[in-house]
Coordinates of C-alpha atoms in Angstrom, one line a residue:
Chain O
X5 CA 16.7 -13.7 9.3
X6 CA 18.3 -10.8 8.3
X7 CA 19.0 -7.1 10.5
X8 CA 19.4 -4.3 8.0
X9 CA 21.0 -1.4 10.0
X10 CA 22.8 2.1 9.0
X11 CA 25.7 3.6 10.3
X12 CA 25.1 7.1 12.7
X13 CA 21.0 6.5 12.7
X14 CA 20.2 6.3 16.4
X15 CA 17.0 4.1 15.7
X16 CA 19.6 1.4 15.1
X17 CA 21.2 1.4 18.6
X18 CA 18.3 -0.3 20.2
X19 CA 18.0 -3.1 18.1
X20 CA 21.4 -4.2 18.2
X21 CA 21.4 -3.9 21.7
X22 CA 18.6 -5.5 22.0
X23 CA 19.5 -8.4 19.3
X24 CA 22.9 -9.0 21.8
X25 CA 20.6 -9.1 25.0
X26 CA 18.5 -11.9 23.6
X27 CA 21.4 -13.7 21.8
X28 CA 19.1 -14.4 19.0
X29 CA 20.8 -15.3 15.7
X30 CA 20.5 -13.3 12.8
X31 CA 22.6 -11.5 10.0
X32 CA 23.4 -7.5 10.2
X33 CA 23.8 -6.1 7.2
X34 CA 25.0 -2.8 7.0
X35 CA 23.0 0.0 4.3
X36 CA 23.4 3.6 3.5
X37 CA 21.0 5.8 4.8
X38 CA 18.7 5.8 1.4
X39 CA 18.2 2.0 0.9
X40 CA 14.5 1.5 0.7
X41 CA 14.8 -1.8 2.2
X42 CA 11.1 -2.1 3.0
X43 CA 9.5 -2.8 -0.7
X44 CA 6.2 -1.0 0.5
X45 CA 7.1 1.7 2.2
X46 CA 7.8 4.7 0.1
X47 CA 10.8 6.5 2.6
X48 CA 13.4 4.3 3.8
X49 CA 12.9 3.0 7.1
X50 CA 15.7 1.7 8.8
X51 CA 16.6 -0.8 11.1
X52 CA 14.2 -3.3 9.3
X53 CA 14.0 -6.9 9.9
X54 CA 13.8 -9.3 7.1
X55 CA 11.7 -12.4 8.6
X56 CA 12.8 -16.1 6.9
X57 CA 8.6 -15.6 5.6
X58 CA 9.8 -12.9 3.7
X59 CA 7.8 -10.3 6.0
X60 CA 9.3 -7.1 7.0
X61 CA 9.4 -5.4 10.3
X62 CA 9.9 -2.2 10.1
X63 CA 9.4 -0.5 13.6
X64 CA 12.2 -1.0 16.0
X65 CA 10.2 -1.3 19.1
X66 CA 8.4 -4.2 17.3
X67 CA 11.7 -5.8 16.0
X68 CA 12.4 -5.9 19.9
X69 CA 9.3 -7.0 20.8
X70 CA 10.0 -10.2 18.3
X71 CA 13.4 -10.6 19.5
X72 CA 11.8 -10.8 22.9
X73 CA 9.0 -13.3 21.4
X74 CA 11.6 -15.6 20.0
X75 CA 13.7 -15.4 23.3
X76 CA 10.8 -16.4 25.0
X77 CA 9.9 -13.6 26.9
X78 CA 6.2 -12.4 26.3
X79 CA 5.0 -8.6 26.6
X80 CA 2.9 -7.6 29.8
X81 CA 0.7 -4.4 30.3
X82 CA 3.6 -2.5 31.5
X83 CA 6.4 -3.4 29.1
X84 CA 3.5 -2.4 26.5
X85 CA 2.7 0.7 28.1
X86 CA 6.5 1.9 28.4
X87 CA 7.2 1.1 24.7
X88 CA 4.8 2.7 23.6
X89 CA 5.1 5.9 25.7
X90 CA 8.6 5.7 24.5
X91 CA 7.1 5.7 20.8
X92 CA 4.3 8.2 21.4
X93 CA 6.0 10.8 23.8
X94 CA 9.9 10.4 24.2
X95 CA 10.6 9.8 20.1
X96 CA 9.2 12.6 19.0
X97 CA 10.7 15.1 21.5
X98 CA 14.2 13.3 21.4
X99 CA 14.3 13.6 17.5
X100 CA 13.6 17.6 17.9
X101 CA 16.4 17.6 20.3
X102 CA 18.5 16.1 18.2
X103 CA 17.8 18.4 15.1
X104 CA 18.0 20.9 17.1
X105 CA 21.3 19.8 19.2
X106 CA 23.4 18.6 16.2
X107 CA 22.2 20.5 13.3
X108 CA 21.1 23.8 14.8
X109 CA 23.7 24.2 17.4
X110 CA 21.0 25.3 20.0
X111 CA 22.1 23.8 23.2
X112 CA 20.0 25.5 25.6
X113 CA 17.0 25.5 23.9
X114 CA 16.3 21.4 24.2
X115 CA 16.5 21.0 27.8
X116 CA 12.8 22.5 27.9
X117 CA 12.0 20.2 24.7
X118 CA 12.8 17.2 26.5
X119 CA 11.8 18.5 30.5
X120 CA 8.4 16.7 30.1
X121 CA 9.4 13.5 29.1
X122 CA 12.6 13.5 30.9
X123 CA 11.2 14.5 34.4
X124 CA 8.1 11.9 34.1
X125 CA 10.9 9.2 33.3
X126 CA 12.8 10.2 36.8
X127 CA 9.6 10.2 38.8
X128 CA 8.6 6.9 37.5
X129 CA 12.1 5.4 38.5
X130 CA 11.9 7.4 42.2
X131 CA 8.2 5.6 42.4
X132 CA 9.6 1.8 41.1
X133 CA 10.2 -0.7 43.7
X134 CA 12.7 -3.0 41.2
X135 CA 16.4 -2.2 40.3
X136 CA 15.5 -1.7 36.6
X137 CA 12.0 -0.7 35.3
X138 CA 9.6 -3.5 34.9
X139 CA 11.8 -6.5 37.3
X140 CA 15.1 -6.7 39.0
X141 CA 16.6 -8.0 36.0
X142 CA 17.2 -5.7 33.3
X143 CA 14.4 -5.9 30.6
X144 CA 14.3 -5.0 27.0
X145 CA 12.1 -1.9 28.0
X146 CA 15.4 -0.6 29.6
X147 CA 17.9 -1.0 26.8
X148 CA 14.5 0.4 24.5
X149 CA 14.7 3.9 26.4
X150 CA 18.7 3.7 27.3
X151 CA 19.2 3.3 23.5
X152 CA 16.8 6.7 22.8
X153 CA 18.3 8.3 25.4
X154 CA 21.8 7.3 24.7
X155 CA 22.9 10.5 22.4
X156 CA 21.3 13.1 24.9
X157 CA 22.2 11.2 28.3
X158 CA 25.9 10.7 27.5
X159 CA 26.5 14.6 27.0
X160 CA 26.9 15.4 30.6
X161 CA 26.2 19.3 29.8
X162 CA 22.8 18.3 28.7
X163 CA 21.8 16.3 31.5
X164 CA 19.9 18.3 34.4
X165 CA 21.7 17.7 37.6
X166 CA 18.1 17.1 39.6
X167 CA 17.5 13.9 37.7
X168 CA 19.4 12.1 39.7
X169 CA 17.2 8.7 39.4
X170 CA 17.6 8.7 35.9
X171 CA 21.3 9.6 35.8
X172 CA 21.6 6.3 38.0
X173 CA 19.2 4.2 35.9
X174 CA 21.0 5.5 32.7
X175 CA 24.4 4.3 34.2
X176 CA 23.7 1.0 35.5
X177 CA 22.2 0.1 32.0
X178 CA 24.8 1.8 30.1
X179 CA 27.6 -0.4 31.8
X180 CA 26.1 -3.3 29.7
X181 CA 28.0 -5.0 26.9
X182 CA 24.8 -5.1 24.7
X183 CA 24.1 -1.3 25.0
X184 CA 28.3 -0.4 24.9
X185 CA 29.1 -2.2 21.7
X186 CA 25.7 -1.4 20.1
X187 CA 26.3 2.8 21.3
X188 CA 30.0 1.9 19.8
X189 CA 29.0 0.0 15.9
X190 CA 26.3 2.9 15.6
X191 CA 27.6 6.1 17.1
X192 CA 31.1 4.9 17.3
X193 CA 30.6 5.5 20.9
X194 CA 30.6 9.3 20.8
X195 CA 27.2 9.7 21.5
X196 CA 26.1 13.4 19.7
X197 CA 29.7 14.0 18.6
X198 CA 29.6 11.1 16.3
X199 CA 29.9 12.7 12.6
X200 CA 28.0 9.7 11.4
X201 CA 24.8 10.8 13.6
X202 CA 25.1 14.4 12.0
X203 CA 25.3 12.7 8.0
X204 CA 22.2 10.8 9.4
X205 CA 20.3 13.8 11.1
X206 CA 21.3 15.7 7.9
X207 CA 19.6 13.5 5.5
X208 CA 15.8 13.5 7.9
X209 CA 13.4 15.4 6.8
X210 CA 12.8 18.6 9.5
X211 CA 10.2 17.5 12.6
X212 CA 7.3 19.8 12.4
X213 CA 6.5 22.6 14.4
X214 CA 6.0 21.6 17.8
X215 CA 6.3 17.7 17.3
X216 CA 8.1 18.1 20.8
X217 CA 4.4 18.6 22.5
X218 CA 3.8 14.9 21.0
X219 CA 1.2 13.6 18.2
X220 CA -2.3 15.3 17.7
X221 CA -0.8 19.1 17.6
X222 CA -2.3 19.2 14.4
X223 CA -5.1 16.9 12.9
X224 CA -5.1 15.9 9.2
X225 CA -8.8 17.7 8.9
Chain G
X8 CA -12.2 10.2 20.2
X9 CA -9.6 6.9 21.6
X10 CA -12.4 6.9 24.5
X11 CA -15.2 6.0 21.9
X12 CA -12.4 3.8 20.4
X13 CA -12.2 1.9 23.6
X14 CA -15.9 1.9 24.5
X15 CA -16.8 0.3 20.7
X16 CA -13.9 -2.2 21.3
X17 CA -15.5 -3.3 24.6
X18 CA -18.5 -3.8 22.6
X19 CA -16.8 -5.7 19.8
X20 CA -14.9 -8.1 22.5
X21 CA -18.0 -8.5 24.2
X22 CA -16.7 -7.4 27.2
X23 CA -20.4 -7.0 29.5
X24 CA -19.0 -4.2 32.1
X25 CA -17.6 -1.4 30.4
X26 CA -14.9 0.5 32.3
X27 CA -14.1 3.7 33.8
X28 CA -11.5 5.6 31.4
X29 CA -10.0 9.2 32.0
X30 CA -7.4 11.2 30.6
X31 CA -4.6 12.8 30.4
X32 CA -2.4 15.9 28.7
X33 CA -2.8 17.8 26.6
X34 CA -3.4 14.9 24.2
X35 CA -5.9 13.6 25.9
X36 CA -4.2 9.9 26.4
X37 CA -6.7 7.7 27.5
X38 CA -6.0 6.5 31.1
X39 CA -7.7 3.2 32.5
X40 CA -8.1 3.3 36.1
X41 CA -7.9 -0.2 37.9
X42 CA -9.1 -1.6 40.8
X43 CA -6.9 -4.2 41.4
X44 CA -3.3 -2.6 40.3
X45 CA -2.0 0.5 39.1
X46 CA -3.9 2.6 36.2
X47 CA -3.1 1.7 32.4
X48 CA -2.2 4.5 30.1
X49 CA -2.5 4.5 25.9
X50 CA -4.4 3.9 23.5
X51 CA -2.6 0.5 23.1
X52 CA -1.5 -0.5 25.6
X53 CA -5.3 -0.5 26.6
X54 CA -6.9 -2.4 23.6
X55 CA -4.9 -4.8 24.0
X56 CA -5.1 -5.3 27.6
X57 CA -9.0 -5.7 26.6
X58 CA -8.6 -7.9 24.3
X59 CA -6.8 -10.1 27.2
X60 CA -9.7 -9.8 29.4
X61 CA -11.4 -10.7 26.8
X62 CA -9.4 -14.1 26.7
X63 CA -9.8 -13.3 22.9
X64 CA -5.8 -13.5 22.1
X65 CA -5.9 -14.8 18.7
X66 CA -6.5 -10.9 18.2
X67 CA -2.9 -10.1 18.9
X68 CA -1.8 -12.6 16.8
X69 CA -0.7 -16.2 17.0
X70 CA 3.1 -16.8 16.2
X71 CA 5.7 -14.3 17.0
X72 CA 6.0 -13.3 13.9
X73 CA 2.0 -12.3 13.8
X74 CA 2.4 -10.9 17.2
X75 CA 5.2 -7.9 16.2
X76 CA 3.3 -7.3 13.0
X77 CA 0.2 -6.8 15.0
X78 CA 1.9 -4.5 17.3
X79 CA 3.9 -2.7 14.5
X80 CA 0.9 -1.6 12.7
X81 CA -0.6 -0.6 16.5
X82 CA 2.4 1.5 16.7
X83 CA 2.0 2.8 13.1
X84 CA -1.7 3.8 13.9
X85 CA -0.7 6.1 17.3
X86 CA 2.5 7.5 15.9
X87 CA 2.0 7.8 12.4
X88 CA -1.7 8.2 11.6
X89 CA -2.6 10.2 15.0
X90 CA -1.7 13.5 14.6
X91 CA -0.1 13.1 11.2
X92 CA 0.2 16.4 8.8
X93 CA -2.0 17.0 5.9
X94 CA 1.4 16.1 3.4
X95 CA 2.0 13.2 5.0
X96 CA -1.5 11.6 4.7
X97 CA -0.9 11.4 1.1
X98 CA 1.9 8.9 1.8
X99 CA 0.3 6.7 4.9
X100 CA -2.4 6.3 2.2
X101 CA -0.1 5.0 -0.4
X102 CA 2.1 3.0 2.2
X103 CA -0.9 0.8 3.4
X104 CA -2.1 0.5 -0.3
X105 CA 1.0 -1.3 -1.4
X106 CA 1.6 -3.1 1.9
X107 CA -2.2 -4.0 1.6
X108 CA -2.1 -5.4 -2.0
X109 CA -1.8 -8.9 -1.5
X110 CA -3.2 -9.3 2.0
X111 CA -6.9 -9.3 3.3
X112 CA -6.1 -7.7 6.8
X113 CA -2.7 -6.0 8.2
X114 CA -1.8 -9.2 9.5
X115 CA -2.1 -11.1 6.7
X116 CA -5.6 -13.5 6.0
X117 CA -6.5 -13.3 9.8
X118 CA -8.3 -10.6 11.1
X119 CA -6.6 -8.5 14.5
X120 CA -6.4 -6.0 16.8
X121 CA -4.4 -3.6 14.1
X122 CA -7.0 -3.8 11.8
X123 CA -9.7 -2.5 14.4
X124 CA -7.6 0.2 15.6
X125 CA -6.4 1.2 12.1
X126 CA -10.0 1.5 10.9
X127 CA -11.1 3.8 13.7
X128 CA -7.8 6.1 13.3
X129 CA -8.6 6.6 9.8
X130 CA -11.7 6.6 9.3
X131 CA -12.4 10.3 8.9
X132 CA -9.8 10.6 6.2
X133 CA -11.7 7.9 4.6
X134 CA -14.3 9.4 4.3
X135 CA -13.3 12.8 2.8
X136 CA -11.8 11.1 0.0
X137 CA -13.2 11.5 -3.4
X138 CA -14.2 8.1 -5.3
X139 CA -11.2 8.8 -7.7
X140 CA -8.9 8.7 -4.6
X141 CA -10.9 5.5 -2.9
X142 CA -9.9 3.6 -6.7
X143 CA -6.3 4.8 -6.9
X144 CA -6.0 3.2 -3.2
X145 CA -7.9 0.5 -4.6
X146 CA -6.5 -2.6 -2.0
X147 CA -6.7 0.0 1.1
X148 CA -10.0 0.5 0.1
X149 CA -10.6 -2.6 -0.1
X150 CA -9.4 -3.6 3.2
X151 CA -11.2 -0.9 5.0
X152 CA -14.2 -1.9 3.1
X153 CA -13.5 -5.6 5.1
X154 CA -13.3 -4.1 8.2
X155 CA -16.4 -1.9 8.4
X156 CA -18.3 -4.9 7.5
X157 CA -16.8 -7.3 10.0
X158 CA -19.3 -8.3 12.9
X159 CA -19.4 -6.0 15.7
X160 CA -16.4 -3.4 14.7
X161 CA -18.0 -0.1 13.2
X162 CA -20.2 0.7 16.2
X163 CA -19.4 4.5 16.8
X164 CA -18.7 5.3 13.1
X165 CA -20.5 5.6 10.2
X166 CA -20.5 3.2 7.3
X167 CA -18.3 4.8 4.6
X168 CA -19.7 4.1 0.6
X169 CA -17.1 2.2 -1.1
X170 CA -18.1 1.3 -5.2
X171 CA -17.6 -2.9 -5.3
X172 CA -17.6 -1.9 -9.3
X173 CA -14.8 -0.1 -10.9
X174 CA -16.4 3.4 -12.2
X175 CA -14.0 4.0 -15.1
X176 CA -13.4 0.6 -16.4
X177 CA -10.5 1.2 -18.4
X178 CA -7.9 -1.4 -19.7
X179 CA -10.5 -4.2 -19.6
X180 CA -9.9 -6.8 -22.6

């Protein structure tokens, strides 16, 4: 089994911390940001996991999900519904922040692109009755949204001072050795300053207009 | 539209009582409200809760390995296909044709979940596309052909022509 992950892309933080969190064994190799690892796919997609069946995986919340699997922990409804809120709402207004953080310069302008997803995020953690957000035990649904959140979170002049549930949540899983030396391989752990995350954010194509407000802004017909 | 989704997979599982869905934002994300627990929300997160109820979990794949394909393609289908730009329907197109070419259904020979909820998310593209288009996408075609046929899916939808014979034969020895 083999990891194929790229220096400065952010996609890559979760699944190496996740990979550490489930001790499962596999290779990393390290690839430049243009390596079409995945034969079908016609942009390069990376992390991707090479499967010993010779089947590639080629979402990161999946590749978690199969660490999971092979660590023995099974999804439930709610680790479902998190990852894929995280993939459905959070991904695509975190990747507009980012462009417009690191390539734009425009500060002030992403606190309202990420407000939505942020604030439902701290209300759901004021509302939990666990430490973390599915059990007591940190689960991979934590170090899935820690690791999307990682660039943003750890600039303290982007962070709103009101969330204070999430600045708590965000700290208790950032203290993990999983998520500190995967936030330190990918982004040598300097978060948005990395120069490696602005080489990757430089090479993605532009999100389209208003990809912050989410999927169906604008159907194909 | 994910509300008819749901309603035509509660047909398709067999499932006798159908539920009570609402929803929310601007998007319109299906929400299932529960009696028993707190209220599901998305489109897959859902299905495949149905599917559970359904004790059908062969759906979702059986090894691990099935199981993250089934739920990468899921994924691919509500971040990818949902919503996706006119330019970049083009390359989903081509993506699932050369992913598709030596496989019968997204998770390989066994029929799931993925292939259910990919053939309701694309199904209008489907069937805008000229019969030049449906050959040069020959094995997607193919698959979707596979899955509008299989018993009990189509439901809400309707059945899309696909030509079994090649129109312009060319190449043949």
């Amino acid at each position: 089994m083999k990891l194929f992950v790229s220096d400065g892309n952010p996609h890559c933080v979760k699944v190496l911390a996740v990979l550490e969190l489930t001790g499962v064994k596999c290779d990393v190799q390290h690839v430049n940001h243009e390596e079409r690892v995945v034969p079908y796919l016609s942009r390069p997609a990376v992390p991707a996991l090479l499967l010993p069946s010779g089947t590639y995986l080629f979402s990161p919340n999946a590749i978690c999900q199969y660490l999971m699997e092979v660590n023995g922990q099974g999804s439930s409804d709610l680790v479902n519904q998190w990852l894929e809120w995280e993939a459905t709402e959070l991904q695509p207004a975190l990747t507009q922040a980012l462009h417009m953080v690191v390539l734009q310069g425009k500060r002030a302008e992403t606190t309202s692109v990420l407000q939505g997803p942020l604030s439902y995020l701290d209300q759901s953690l004021s509302k939990r009755s666990t430490l973390f957000l599915t059990a007591e035990m940190v689960s991979v649904v934590d170090v899935v949204l820690w690791a999307t959140l990682y660039p943003i979170l750890s600039d303290s002049s982007l962070v709103s001072g009101n969330q204070t549930e999430l600045q708590r949540w965000f700290e208790r899983v950032g203290v993990l050795s999983a998520c500190e030396s995967a936030a330190q391989t990918v982004l040598q752990g300097k978060g948005l300053k990395a120069e490696s995350l602005k080489t990757y954010m430089q090479r993605q194509p532009a999100p389209h207009h208003g990809q912050g407000q989410g999927r169906g802004t604008q159907p194909c017909n | 539209m994910s509300l008819k989704e749901l309603s035509s997979l509660e047909k398709a599982l067999g499932l006798k009582k159908p539920n009570k869905y609402s929803t929310q934002g601007d998007k319109k994300v299906p929400v299932l409200q529960s009696v028993n627990g707190p209220a599901l929300v998305g489109l897959v997160t859902i299905a495949t809760h149905l599917v559970q109820e359904a004790k059908r979990p062969e759906l979702l794949g059986g090894s691990a390995e099935h199981k993250a394909v089934v739920q990468q393609w899921l994924e691919y289908r509500v971040t990818k296909v949902d919503g996706c730009h006119n330019e970049d329907i083009k390359t989903i197109l081509k993506d699932l044709n050369s992913y598709l070419e030596d496989k019968v259904y997204l998770a390989g020979n066994q029929f799931t979940l993925a292939d259910t909820l990919m053939y309701y998310g694309i199904h209008h593209v489907i069937v805008d596309l000229a019969v030049q288009e449906k050959e040069k996408y020959m094995n997607m075609t193919r698959w979707f052909n596979h899955v509008q046929h299989y018993p009990g899916i189509r439901h809400h939808l309707p059945p899309v022509v696909v030509l079994r014979n090649r129109v312009y034969t060319s190449g043949h020895h």
